[in-house]
Amino acid sequence: MLRCPTCKKPVPPRAQNEFFPFCSERCKLVDLGKWLDGDYRIPGRPEESEDGLPPLPPKQDGESS
């Protein structure tokens, strides 16, 4: 049986579970929140900014803006 990716509880089949592949609406929303917070990332090339320039590197500790 498939397990919920959020809480690891068993998940009923899709036909019996409107929140599939999650066990509940709560687990589905927890997962959505992780995507929105940036906890999950899909690796890829950094996008260029709207002006066509590459993004600036992250600031180092102690650097001013």
PDB file of C-alpha atoms in Angstrom:
ATOM      1  CA  MET A   1       0.000   0.000   0.000  1.00  0.00           C
ATOM      2  CA  LEU A   2       1.170   3.523  -0.784  1.00  0.00           C
ATOM      3  CA  ARG A   3       2.223   5.745   2.142  1.00  0.00           C
ATOM      4  CA  CYS A   4       1.454   9.447   2.581  1.00  0.00           C
ATOM      5  CA  PRO A   5       4.548  11.502   1.662  1.00  0.00           C
ATOM      6  CA  THR A   6       3.876  13.857   4.594  1.00  0.00           C
ATOM      7  CA  CYS A   7       3.030  11.637   7.583  1.00  0.00           C
ATOM      8  CA  LYS A   8       3.840   8.141   6.221  1.00  0.00           C
ATOM      9  CA  LYS A   9       0.393   6.703   7.103  1.00  0.00           C
ATOM     10  CA  PRO A  10      -1.131   4.201   4.642  1.00  0.00           C
ATOM     11  CA  VAL A  11      -3.134   5.890   1.872  1.00  0.00           C
ATOM     12  CA  PRO A  12      -6.352   4.379   0.479  1.00  0.00           C
ATOM     13  CA  PRO A  13      -6.582   3.907  -3.305  1.00  0.00           C
ATOM     14  CA  ARG A  14      -7.355   6.940  -5.477  1.00  0.00           C
ATOM     15  CA  ALA A  15     -10.980   5.848  -5.981  1.00  0.00           C
ATOM     16  CA  GLN A  16     -11.578   6.001  -2.204  1.00  0.00           C
ATOM     17  CA  ASN A  17      -9.494   9.083  -1.372  1.00  0.00           C
ATOM     18  CA  GLU A  18     -10.063  12.594  -2.739  1.00  0.00           C
ATOM     19  CA  PHE A  19      -6.676  13.745  -1.348  1.00  0.00           C
ATOM     20  CA  PHE A  20      -4.605  11.044  -3.078  1.00  0.00           C
ATOM     21  CA  PRO A  21      -1.589  10.617  -2.858  1.00  0.00           C
ATOM     22  CA  PHE A  22      -1.966  12.173   0.611  1.00  0.00           C
ATOM     23  CA  CYS A  23      -3.974  10.643   3.437  1.00  0.00           C
ATOM     24  CA  SER A  24      -5.849  13.851   4.296  1.00  0.00           C
ATOM     25  CA  GLU A  25      -6.434  17.463   3.334  1.00  0.00           C
ATOM     26  CA  ARG A  26      -4.102  18.505   6.156  1.00  0.00           C
ATOM     27  CA  CYS A  27      -1.175  16.520   4.740  1.00  0.00           C
ATOM     28  CA  LYS A  28      -1.917  17.864   1.255  1.00  0.00           C
ATOM     29  CA  LEU A  29      -1.804  21.458   2.571  1.00  0.00           C
ATOM     30  CA  VAL A  30       1.373  20.813   4.586  1.00  0.00           C
ATOM     31  CA  ASP A  31       3.047  19.638   1.365  1.00  0.00           C
ATOM     32  CA  LEU A  32       1.779  22.679  -0.557  1.00  0.00           C
ATOM     33  CA  GLY A  33       3.154  24.945   2.172  1.00  0.00           C
ATOM     34  CA  LYS A  34       6.581  23.334   1.834  1.00  0.00           C
ATOM     35  CA  TRP A  35       6.587  24.038  -1.911  1.00  0.00           C
ATOM     36  CA  LEU A  36       5.492  27.638  -1.352  1.00  0.00           C
ATOM     37  CA  ASP A  37       8.149  28.181   1.344  1.00  0.00           C
ATOM     38  CA  GLY A  38      10.852  26.900  -1.006  1.00  0.00           C
ATOM     39  CA  ASP A  39      11.615  23.795   1.063  1.00  0.00           C
ATOM     40  CA  TYR A  40      11.399  21.735  -2.134  1.00  0.00           C
ATOM     41  CA  ARG A  41      13.388  22.860  -5.147  1.00  0.00           C
ATOM     42  CA  ILE A  42      13.820  21.494  -8.620  1.00  0.00           C
ATOM     43  CA  PRO A  43      17.445  21.902  -9.711  1.00  0.00           C
ATOM     44  CA  GLY A  44      18.105  23.848 -12.854  1.00  0.00           C
ATOM     45  CA  ARG A  45      19.951  26.764 -14.363  1.00  0.00           C
ATOM     46  CA  PRO A  46      19.404  30.127 -12.659  1.00  0.00           C
ATOM     47  CA  GLU A  47      17.022  32.275 -14.657  1.00  0.00           C
ATOM     48  CA  GLU A  48      18.144  35.576 -16.060  1.00  0.00           C
ATOM     49  CA  SER A  49      16.484  38.714 -14.741  1.00  0.00           C
ATOM     50  CA  GLU A  50      13.991  40.683 -16.840  1.00  0.00           C
ATOM     51  CA  ASP A  51      16.752  43.038 -17.998  1.00  0.00           C
ATOM     52  CA  GLY A  52      18.689  40.108 -19.475  1.00  0.00           C
ATOM     53  CA  LEU A  53      21.492  40.249 -16.914  1.00  0.00           C
ATOM     54  CA  PRO A  54      22.427  37.199 -14.835  1.00  0.00           C
ATOM     55  CA  PRO A  55      21.370  37.313 -11.158  1.00  0.00           C
ATOM     56  CA  LEU A  56      23.779  38.752  -8.605  1.00  0.00           C
ATOM     57  CA  PRO A  57      25.647  36.265  -6.405  1.00  0.00           C
ATOM     58  CA  PRO A  58      24.374  35.917  -2.819  1.00  0.00           C
ATOM     59  CA  LYS A  59      25.800  38.409  -0.318  1.00  0.00           C
ATOM     60  CA  GLN A  60      28.502  37.208   2.033  1.00  0.00           C
ATOM     61  CA  ASP A  61      28.169  37.787   5.789  1.00  0.00           C
ATOM     62  CA  GLY A  62      29.214  41.324   6.643  1.00  0.00           C
ATOM     63  CA  GLU A  63      28.649  42.804   3.164  1.00  0.00           C
ATOM     64  CA  SER A  64      26.557  45.949   2.947  1.00  0.00           C
ATOM     65  CA  SER A  65      23.883  46.492   0.321  1.00  0.00           C
TER      66      SER A  65
END
